[in-house]
Coordinates of C-alpha atoms in Angstrom, one line a residue:
Chain A
M1 CA 129.3 105.2 54.7
I2 CA 131.3 108.3 54.6
T3 CA 132.5 109.3 51.1
L4 CA 135.7 111.1 50.5
D5 CA 133.7 114.2 49.5
A6 CA 131.8 114.0 52.9
A7 CA 135.1 113.6 54.8
R8 CA 136.6 116.6 53.0
E9 CA 133.5 118.6 53.9
M10 CA 133.9 117.6 57.6
I11 CA 137.5 118.7 57.6
A12 CA 136.8 122.0 55.8
V13 CA 134.0 123.0 58.1
A14 CA 135.9 121.9 61.3
R15 CA 138.8 124.0 60.2
A16 CA 136.5 127.0 59.4
K17 CA 134.9 126.6 62.8
G18 CA 138.4 126.7 64.4
R19 CA 139.2 130.0 62.7
E20 CA 135.8 131.4 63.6
M21 CA 136.3 130.5 67.2
G22 CA 139.9 131.8 67.1
L23 CA 141.4 128.4 68.0
K24 CA 145.1 127.4 67.6
P25 CA 146.0 125.5 64.4
L26 CA 143.9 122.4 64.1
S27 CA 144.6 118.9 62.8
V28 CA 141.6 116.9 61.7
C29 CA 141.2 113.3 60.6
V30 CA 138.2 111.3 59.5
L31 CA 138.1 107.5 60.0
D32 CA 135.6 105.0 58.4
A33 CA 133.5 102.5 60.4
G34 CA 136.4 100.1 60.6
G35 CA 138.8 102.6 62.1
N36 CA 140.7 103.1 58.9
L37 CA 141.9 106.6 57.7
L38 CA 139.8 108.4 55.0
A39 CA 141.3 111.9 55.1
F40 CA 143.5 114.2 57.2
E41 CA 144.8 117.7 57.2
R42 CA 147.2 119.4 59.6
E43 CA 147.1 123.2 59.6
D44 CA 150.3 125.3 59.3
G45 CA 151.8 126.0 62.7
A46 CA 150.6 122.8 64.3
S47 CA 153.3 120.5 65.9
P48 CA 154.5 117.6 63.7
G49 CA 153.0 114.8 65.8
R50 CA 149.4 116.0 65.6
F51 CA 148.3 113.2 63.2
E52 CA 148.9 110.5 65.8
I53 CA 146.8 112.4 68.4
A54 CA 144.0 113.2 66.0
R55 CA 143.8 109.6 64.8
A56 CA 144.0 108.2 68.3
K57 CA 141.1 110.3 69.4
A58 CA 139.0 109.1 66.5
Y59 CA 140.2 105.5 66.6
G60 CA 139.3 104.9 70.2
A61 CA 135.8 106.4 69.5
V62 CA 135.2 104.0 66.6
M63 CA 136.7 100.9 68.1
L64 CA 135.0 101.2 71.5
G65 CA 131.8 102.9 70.2
M66 CA 132.4 105.6 72.8
P67 CA 133.1 109.3 72.1
G68 CA 136.1 111.0 73.7
S69 CA 134.0 112.5 76.5
A70 CA 132.8 109.1 77.7
Q71 CA 136.3 107.6 77.4
M72 CA 137.6 110.5 79.5
A73 CA 134.9 109.9 82.2
R74 CA 135.9 106.3 82.3
A75 CA 139.7 107.2 82.4
E76 CA 139.0 109.5 85.3
A77 CA 137.0 106.9 87.2
Q78 CA 139.3 104.0 86.4
A79 CA 142.6 105.1 84.9
Y80 CA 144.1 101.7 84.7
F81 CA 141.2 100.4 82.6
M82 CA 141.7 103.0 79.8
A83 CA 145.5 102.5 80.0
A84 CA 145.0 98.8 79.5
V85 CA 142.5 99.4 76.7
N86 CA 145.2 101.5 75.0
G87 CA 147.6 98.6 75.3
A88 CA 145.1 96.2 73.8
F89 CA 144.9 98.5 70.7
G90 CA 148.6 98.9 70.3
G91 CA 148.8 102.3 71.9
K92 CA 146.4 103.9 69.4
V93 CA 143.7 105.3 71.8
V94 CA 143.8 108.8 73.3
P95 CA 140.7 109.1 75.6
V96 CA 139.8 112.8 75.7
P97 CA 137.2 115.0 73.9
G98 CA 137.9 115.7 70.3
G99 CA 137.2 112.1 69.2
V100 CA 133.6 112.4 67.9
L101 CA 131.4 109.6 66.6
V102 CA 129.8 110.1 63.2
L103 CA 126.3 108.5 63.0
R104 CA 123.6 108.0 60.3
D105 CA 120.2 106.7 61.3
G106 CA 121.7 105.9 64.7
A107 CA 124.5 103.6 63.4
V108 CA 128.2 104.5 63.8
V109 CA 129.7 105.1 60.3
G110 CA 133.0 106.5 61.4
A111 CA 134.6 109.2 63.6
V112 CA 136.3 112.6 63.4
G113 CA 139.4 113.4 65.5
V114 CA 140.5 116.9 66.1
T115 CA 143.5 118.2 68.1
G116 CA 145.3 121.5 68.6
D117 CA 143.3 123.6 71.0
T118 CA 141.6 122.6 74.3
S119 CA 139.9 119.2 74.1
D120 CA 136.4 120.8 74.3
N121 CA 137.1 123.3 71.6
D122 CA 138.6 120.4 69.5
A123 CA 135.3 118.6 69.9
A124 CA 133.2 121.6 69.0
A125 CA 135.1 122.0 65.7
A126 CA 134.5 118.3 65.0
V127 CA 130.8 118.5 65.7
A128 CA 130.5 121.5 63.4
G129 CA 132.2 119.6 60.6
I130 CA 130.1 116.4 61.0
A131 CA 126.8 118.4 61.1
A132 CA 127.7 120.4 58.0
A133 CA 128.2 117.1 56.1
G134 CA 124.7 115.9 57.0
F135 CA 125.6 113.4 59.7
E136 CA 124.8 113.2 63.4
A137 CA 127.6 113.8 65.9
L138 CA 128.1 112.2 69.3
A139 CA 130.9 114.0 71.1
Chain B
M1 CA 158.6 123.9 53.6
I2 CA 155.3 122.5 52.3
T3 CA 152.3 124.5 53.5
L4 CA 149.0 122.7 53.9
D5 CA 147.6 124.6 50.9
A6 CA 150.5 123.2 48.8
A7 CA 149.9 119.7 50.2
R8 CA 146.3 120.0 49.2
E9 CA 147.2 121.1 45.8
M10 CA 149.6 118.1 45.4
I11 CA 146.8 115.8 46.4
A12 CA 144.2 117.4 44.2
V13 CA 146.4 117.3 41.1
A14 CA 147.7 113.8 41.8
R15 CA 144.0 112.6 42.0
A16 CA 143.1 114.5 38.8
K17 CA 146.1 112.9 37.0
G18 CA 144.8 109.5 38.1
R19 CA 141.4 110.2 36.6
E20 CA 143.0 111.6 33.4
M21 CA 145.1 108.4 33.1
G22 CA 142.2 106.2 33.9
L23 CA 143.8 104.7 37.0
K24 CA 142.2 102.8 39.8
P25 CA 141.1 104.8 42.9
L26 CA 144.2 106.4 44.4
S27 CA 145.2 107.2 48.0
V28 CA 147.6 110.1 48.3
C29 CA 149.6 111.4 51.3
V30 CA 152.0 114.2 51.8
L31 CA 154.7 114.1 54.5
D32 CA 156.9 117.0 55.7
A33 CA 160.7 117.1 55.9
G34 CA 160.5 115.2 59.2
G35 CA 158.5 112.3 57.8
N36 CA 155.3 113.5 59.6
L37 CA 151.9 113.5 58.0
L38 CA 150.5 116.8 56.5
A39 CA 147.6 115.6 54.5
F40 CA 145.9 112.5 53.1
E41 CA 143.0 111.5 51.0
R42 CA 141.7 108.0 50.1
E43 CA 139.4 107.9 47.1
D44 CA 136.1 106.0 47.2
G45 CA 136.5 102.4 46.2
A46 CA 140.1 102.1 47.4
S47 CA 140.7 99.3 50.0
P48 CA 140.8 100.4 53.6
G49 CA 144.5 99.8 54.3
R50 CA 145.7 102.2 51.6
F51 CA 146.9 104.8 54.1
E52 CA 149.5 102.5 55.5
I53 CA 150.9 101.8 52.1
A54 CA 150.9 105.4 50.9
R55 CA 152.6 106.6 54.0
A56 CA 155.2 103.9 54.0
K57 CA 156.2 104.8 50.4
A58 CA 156.6 108.4 51.3
Y59 CA 158.1 107.8 54.7
G60 CA 161.0 105.6 53.3
A61 CA 161.7 108.3 50.7
V62 CA 162.0 111.1 53.3
M63 CA 163.8 109.1 56.0
L64 CA 166.4 107.7 53.6
G65 CA 166.5 110.6 51.2
M66 CA 165.9 108.1 48.3
P67 CA 162.8 108.0 46.1
G68 CA 160.9 104.7 45.7
S69 CA 162.6 103.8 42.5
A70 CA 166.1 103.9 44.1
Q71 CA 164.8 102.0 47.1
M72 CA 163.4 99.4 44.8
A73 CA 166.7 99.1 42.9
R74 CA 168.5 98.6 46.3
A75 CA 165.9 96.0 47.4
E76 CA 166.3 94.1 44.2
A77 CA 170.1 94.1 44.5
Q78 CA 170.2 93.5 48.3
A79 CA 166.8 92.4 49.6
Y80 CA 168.0 91.8 53.2
F81 CA 169.3 95.3 53.4
M82 CA 165.9 96.9 52.7
A83 CA 164.3 94.4 55.0
A84 CA 166.6 95.4 57.8
V85 CA 166.1 99.1 57.1
N86 CA 162.4 98.4 57.3
G87 CA 162.9 96.8 60.7
A88 CA 165.0 99.8 61.9
F89 CA 162.0 102.1 61.0
G90 CA 159.4 100.0 62.8
G91 CA 158.0 98.5 59.6
K92 CA 157.1 101.8 58.1
V93 CA 159.0 101.6 54.8
V94 CA 157.6 100.2 51.5
P95 CA 160.4 100.4 48.9
V96 CA 158.7 100.8 45.5
P97 CA 157.9 103.6 43.1
G98 CA 155.1 105.9 44.3
G99 CA 157.2 107.4 47.1
V100 CA 158.4 110.6 45.5
L101 CA 160.7 113.2 47.1
V102 CA 159.6 116.9 47.1
L103 CA 162.4 119.3 46.6
R104 CA 162.9 123.1 46.5
D105 CA 166.2 124.5 45.4
G106 CA 167.7 121.1 45.6
A107 CA 166.7 120.4 49.2
V108 CA 164.3 117.8 50.3
V109 CA 161.2 119.4 51.9
G110 CA 159.0 116.3 52.1
A111 CA 157.5 113.4 50.1
V112 CA 154.4 112.3 48.4
G113 CA 153.2 108.7 48.6
V114 CA 150.6 107.4 46.1
T115 CA 149.1 103.9 46.0
G116 CA 146.2 102.2 44.1
D117 CA 147.4 101.5 40.6
T118 CA 150.7 100.1 39.3
S119 CA 153.8 101.5 41.1
D120 CA 154.9 103.4 38.0
N121 CA 151.4 105.0 37.5
D122 CA 151.3 105.8 41.2
A123 CA 154.6 107.7 40.8
A124 CA 153.4 109.5 37.7
A125 CA 150.4 110.8 39.6
A126 CA 152.7 112.0 42.5
V127 CA 155.0 113.8 40.1
A128 CA 152.1 115.6 38.5
G129 CA 150.9 116.8 41.9
I130 CA 154.3 118.0 43.1
A131 CA 155.0 119.9 39.8
A132 CA 151.6 121.6 39.9
A133 CA 152.4 122.9 43.4
G134 CA 155.6 124.5 42.2
F135 CA 158.1 122.0 43.6
E136 CA 160.7 119.7 42.0
A137 CA 159.9 116.0 42.1
L138 CA 162.4 113.1 42.4
A139 CA 160.7 109.8 41.7
Chain C
M1 CA 127.6 94.0 55.7
I2 CA 128.2 90.5 57.2
T3 CA 125.9 89.7 60.1
L4 CA 127.1 87.4 62.9
D5 CA 124.6 84.8 61.6
A6 CA 126.1 85.0 58.2
A7 CA 129.6 84.7 59.6
R8 CA 128.6 81.7 61.6
E9 CA 127.1 80.1 58.5
M10 CA 130.4 80.7 56.6
I11 CA 132.4 79.1 59.3
A12 CA 130.0 76.1 59.6
V13 CA 130.0 75.4 55.9
A14 CA 133.8 75.9 55.5
R15 CA 134.3 73.4 58.3
A16 CA 131.8 70.9 56.8
K17 CA 133.6 71.3 53.4
G18 CA 136.9 70.5 55.2
R19 CA 135.4 67.3 56.6
E20 CA 133.9 66.4 53.2
M21 CA 137.3 66.9 51.5
G22 CA 139.1 64.9 54.3
L23 CA 141.2 67.9 55.3
K24 CA 143.2 68.4 58.5
P25 CA 141.6 70.3 61.3
L26 CA 140.7 73.8 60.1
S27 CA 140.7 77.2 61.8
V28 CA 138.3 79.8 60.2
C29 CA 137.9 83.5 60.8
V30 CA 135.5 86.1 59.4
L31 CA 136.5 89.8 59.3
D32 CA 134.3 92.8 58.5
A33 CA 134.9 95.4 55.8
G34 CA 137.3 97.3 58.1
G35 CA 139.5 94.2 58.9
N36 CA 138.0 93.7 62.4
L37 CA 137.1 90.2 63.8
L38 CA 133.5 89.0 63.6
A39 CA 133.9 85.3 64.4
F40 CA 136.4 82.5 64.7
E41 CA 136.6 78.8 65.4
R42 CA 139.6 76.5 65.7
E43 CA 138.9 72.8 65.3
D44 CA 140.2 70.2 67.8
G45 CA 143.7 69.0 66.9
A46 CA 144.8 72.3 65.2
S47 CA 147.9 73.9 66.5
P48 CA 147.4 76.7 69.0
G49 CA 148.7 79.6 66.8
R50 CA 146.2 79.0 64.0
F51 CA 144.1 82.1 64.8
E52 CA 147.0 84.5 64.0
I53 CA 147.5 82.7 60.6
A54 CA 143.8 82.7 59.7
R55 CA 143.3 86.3 60.6
A56 CA 146.5 87.4 58.8
K57 CA 145.3 85.7 55.6
A58 CA 141.9 87.5 55.8
Y59 CA 143.4 90.8 57.1
G60 CA 145.7 91.2 54.2
A61 CA 142.9 90.4 51.8
V62 CA 140.6 93.1 53.2
M63 CA 143.2 95.8 53.8
L64 CA 144.8 95.5 50.3
G65 CA 141.6 94.5 48.5
M66 CA 143.5 91.5 47.1
P67 CA 142.8 87.8 47.7
G68 CA 145.5 85.5 49.0
S69 CA 146.3 84.1 45.5
A70 CA 147.0 87.6 44.1
Q71 CA 149.1 88.4 47.2
M72 CA 151.1 85.2 46.7
A73 CA 151.7 86.1 43.0
R74 CA 153.0 89.5 44.0
A75 CA 155.2 87.9 46.8
E76 CA 156.7 85.5 44.3
A77 CA 157.4 88.2 41.8
Q78 CA 158.6 90.8 44.3
A79 CA 159.2 89.2 47.7
Y80 CA 160.6 92.3 49.4
F81 CA 157.4 94.2 48.5
M82 CA 155.1 91.9 50.4
A83 CA 157.6 91.7 53.3
A84 CA 157.5 95.5 53.5
V85 CA 153.7 95.6 53.2
N86 CA 153.6 93.1 56.2
G87 CA 155.7 95.6 58.1
A88 CA 153.4 98.5 57.3
F89 CA 150.5 96.5 58.8
G90 CA 152.4 95.5 61.9
G91 CA 153.1 92.0 60.8
K92 CA 149.5 91.1 60.3
V93 CA 149.6 90.0 56.7
V94 CA 150.2 86.4 55.5
P95 CA 150.1 86.4 51.6
V96 CA 149.0 83.0 50.6
P97 CA 145.7 81.4 49.4
G98 CA 143.1 80.9 52.1
G99 CA 142.5 84.6 52.5
V100 CA 139.3 85.0 50.5
L101 CA 137.4 88.3 49.8
V102 CA 133.7 88.4 50.5
L103 CA 131.7 90.6 48.1
R104 CA 128.1 91.7 47.7
D105 CA 127.1 93.5 44.5
G106 CA 130.8 93.7 43.6
A107 CA 131.8 95.6 46.8
V108 CA 134.1 94.0 49.4
V109 CA 132.3 93.5 52.7
G110 CA 134.8 91.4 54.5
A111 CA 137.1 88.4 54.2
V112 CA 137.3 84.8 55.4
G113 CA 140.6 83.3 56.4
V114 CA 141.2 79.5 56.6
T115 CA 144.3 77.6 57.7
G116 CA 145.1 74.0 58.5
D117 CA 145.5 72.1 55.2
T118 CA 147.3 73.1 52.0
S119 CA 146.7 76.8 51.0
D120 CA 144.6 75.8 48.0
N121 CA 142.4 73.4 50.1
D122 CA 142.0 76.2 52.7
A123 CA 140.8 78.5 50.0
A124 CA 138.3 75.9 48.7
A125 CA 136.8 75.6 52.2
A126 CA 136.5 79.4 52.5
V127 CA 134.8 79.7 49.1
A128 CA 132.3 77.0 50.0
G129 CA 131.4 78.9 53.2
I130 CA 131.1 82.3 51.6
A131 CA 128.9 80.9 48.8
A132 CA 126.6 79.1 51.2
A133 CA 126.0 82.3 53.1
G134 CA 124.8 84.0 49.8
F135 CA 127.9 86.1 49.1
E136 CA 130.4 86.2 46.2
A137 CA 133.9 84.9 46.9
L138 CA 137.1 86.1 45.3
A139 CA 139.9 83.7 46.2
Chain D
M1 CA 140.9 70.7 77.9
I2 CA 138.1 72.7 76.3
T3 CA 136.9 71.2 73.0
L4 CA 135.6 73.5 70.2
D5 CA 132.1 72.1 70.9
A6 CA 132.4 73.1 74.6
A7 CA 133.7 76.6 73.6
R8 CA 130.8 77.0 71.2
E9 CA 128.4 76.0 74.0
M10 CA 130.0 78.6 76.3
I11 CA 129.6 81.3 73.7
A12 CA 126.0 80.3 72.9
V13 CA 124.9 80.3 76.5
A14 CA 126.8 83.5 77.4
R15 CA 125.0 85.2 74.5
A16 CA 121.6 83.8 75.6
K17 CA 122.3 85.0 79.1
G18 CA 123.0 88.5 77.8
R19 CA 119.7 88.5 75.9
E20 CA 117.8 87.2 79.0
M21 CA 119.4 89.9 81.2
G22 CA 118.7 92.6 78.5
L23 CA 122.3 93.5 78.1
K24 CA 123.9 95.4 75.2
P25 CA 125.4 93.4 72.3
L26 CA 128.1 91.1 73.6
S27 CA 131.4 89.9 72.2
V28 CA 132.6 86.6 73.7
C29 CA 135.9 84.7 73.3
V30 CA 137.2 81.4 74.6
L31 CA 140.9 80.9 75.1
D32 CA 142.7 77.6 75.9
A33 CA 145.1 76.8 78.7
G34 CA 147.9 78.4 76.7
G35 CA 146.1 81.7 76.2
N36 CA 145.4 81.0 72.5
L37 CA 142.1 81.6 70.8
L38 CA 139.6 78.8 70.4
A39 CA 136.5 80.6 69.4
F40 CA 135.0 84.1 69.2
E41 CA 131.7 85.8 68.3
R42 CA 130.8 89.5 68.1
E43 CA 127.1 90.3 68.1
D44 CA 125.5 92.7 65.6
G45 CA 125.6 96.2 66.9
A46 CA 128.8 95.8 69.0
S47 CA 131.6 98.2 68.2
P48 CA 134.3 96.8 65.8
G49 CA 137.2 96.7 68.4
R50 CA 135.4 94.4 70.8
F51 CA 137.6 91.4 70.0
E52 CA 140.7 93.1 71.4
I53 CA 138.9 93.8 74.7
A54 CA 137.3 90.4 75.1
R55 CA 140.6 88.6 74.4
A56 CA 142.6 90.9 76.7
K57 CA 140.2 90.1 79.6
A58 CA 140.5 86.4 79.1
Y59 CA 144.2 86.5 78.2
G60 CA 145.2 88.2 81.5
A61 CA 143.1 85.7 83.4
V62 CA 144.8 82.7 81.9
M63 CA 148.4 84.1 81.8
L64 CA 148.3 85.3 85.4
G65 CA 145.9 82.6 86.8
M66 CA 143.8 85.4 88.2
P67 CA 140.2 86.2 87.2
G68 CA 139.3 89.8 86.2
S69 CA 138.0 90.7 89.6
A70 CA 141.3 89.8 91.3
Q71 CA 143.2 91.7 88.6
M72 CA 141.0 94.7 89.2
A73 CA 141.6 94.6 92.9
R74 CA 145.3 94.5 92.3
A75 CA 145.1 97.4 89.8
E76 CA 143.2 99.5 92.3
A77 CA 145.7 98.8 95.0
Q78 CA 148.8 99.1 92.8
A79 CA 148.0 100.5 89.4
Y80 CA 151.6 100.7 88.3
F81 CA 152.0 96.9 88.8
M82 CA 149.2 96.0 86.5
A83 CA 150.4 98.6 84.0
A84 CA 153.8 97.0 84.1
V85 CA 152.3 93.5 83.8
N86 CA 150.4 94.7 80.7
G87 CA 153.7 95.9 79.2
A88 CA 155.3 92.5 79.9
F89 CA 152.5 90.9 77.9
G90 CA 152.7 93.2 75.0
G91 CA 149.6 95.3 76.0
K92 CA 147.3 92.3 75.8
V93 CA 145.9 92.4 79.4
V94 CA 142.7 94.3 80.4
P95 CA 142.3 93.8 84.2
V96 CA 138.5 94.1 84.9
P97 CA 135.6 91.6 85.5
G98 CA 134.5 89.8 82.4
G99 CA 137.7 87.7 82.2
V100 CA 136.6 84.5 83.9
L101 CA 138.8 81.4 84.5
V102 CA 137.5 78.0 83.3
L103 CA 138.5 75.1 85.6
R104 CA 138.0 71.4 85.7
D105 CA 138.9 69.5 88.9
G106 CA 140.4 72.6 90.2
A107 CA 142.9 73.1 87.3
V108 CA 142.7 76.1 84.9
V109 CA 141.9 74.8 81.4
G110 CA 141.2 78.2 79.8
A111 CA 139.3 81.4 80.1
V112 CA 136.2 83.2 78.8
G113 CA 136.3 86.9 78.0
V114 CA 133.1 88.9 77.6
T115 CA 132.7 92.6 76.8
G116 CA 129.8 94.9 75.8
D117 CA 127.8 95.7 79.0
T118 CA 129.1 96.6 82.5
S119 CA 132.0 94.6 83.6
D120 CA 129.9 92.8 86.2
N121 CA 127.2 91.9 83.7
D122 CA 129.9 90.7 81.3
A123 CA 131.2 88.4 84.0
A124 CA 127.7 87.0 84.8
A125 CA 127.3 86.1 81.1
A126 CA 130.6 84.4 81.1
V127 CA 129.9 82.4 84.2
A128 CA 126.6 81.2 82.8
G129 CA 128.3 80.0 79.6
I130 CA 131.1 78.2 81.5
A131 CA 128.6 76.4 83.9
A132 CA 126.4 75.3 81.0
A133 CA 129.3 73.6 79.4
G134 CA 130.0 71.6 82.5
F135 CA 133.1 73.5 83.9
E136 CA 133.7 75.5 87.0
A137 CA 134.0 79.3 86.7
L138 CA 136.2 81.6 88.7
A139 CA 135.1 85.2 88.1

């Protein structure tokens, strides 16, 4: 289980990582093991729709049990499949890096979604936040 | 404009007010002047769907320019009108107290949505957060 | 956490309770703590749309942390509020008895939704199933 | 017509087939001839969103009268057509193997949807379940 304190730590460290790497303004969300929102922050200067993107990266990861990188590989191999999956989840899945699974003792306990810079940089910021809070990250 | 730092201050003080008043676990969101999410936190022990409620309280306030109390008065006088409004906004409006407008110099710059306790207590927590961040609150 | 074996036990006993009470054909679903489906069975003779009703009873219970009876009380006192809540959850909330919370050590770990007979009989069947599987029920 | 007992037999044997083949945790649903849910089970360890995938595989099969393999062939030849079909069905169609038609005397009486392993393995588990319950399978 991810407590709110742990979720806040993930967001704070993901954002600090973004500043350290010189990334554009980031938006960071943390979902629980059921895909429901625990916490979110959108940095000043980010575009207004960033919550939907951040959540969709994390939501697909939790619901499918696949991090964004694996979803992207599947989308590139079989685009219509990921498009259909998105439909099955009401349009709430964005299959690119930056949706990172949060695990404890090998079990998925939630996901972090980051958006704002390149997908790979977004994922790096998420991983930093998850590790700082004492969880394993699967990006 | 509400910066992320100001939004975080609103959430922190709304949550502290909830603890001071002995309220149930709160969920608090801050939306910008366009109705888009800036920040959200769900306290431990709150039910998993609280984000949708918190956002819907704040969203209706911003989009209609009416705080939750005014929306509730309208709903009680003319239930079908608020039901229809809700349909027009894709089901994202919950017309009860706890959706509080954030103003500066008389202009709406966003809204805070709080859920978890009674609607009136939710609104009191939101007002405390908004005032602490240096804005005017219209509940 | 509710295992699949426990969910199957809940369904089997809820159905047996329905036969013992002489109820109409029942449909029974079990959701996890995040509102996602674990198991479902629709008895022969039930109308085809019963899954949506059973899930919506259980889904509202989990997402709001309120059993169906409490949702119904709120709907009767403030109909527009529960209508709006339903909108916020994409139409997936049916606020009547038969949506029963499943708890362990006082924490919500899921919900059972039953539909087919009167709402109170539906709830009685759900409670029987939850108790048989060794959990606490809040109807 | 598929009775609930037959649906439960399909699920039990599909799951047993998965264990025999050493597959990942499976989620299995059975729909009736109208595309409505009869029964579902999600094995422990499967990700929480598996119901939506399992149902979408089976739903497309019933509604179009085409098993997942034929839908996939069409999607690979004409991706926009299956995307548009998915839109017409509210996003509830996932066109890959694992959506298997259930027939009796040559007439479609429902479909089984399986997800969790590769699409072809999912389909093999579904076929085993359908055959064990005394129906013909079209994968």
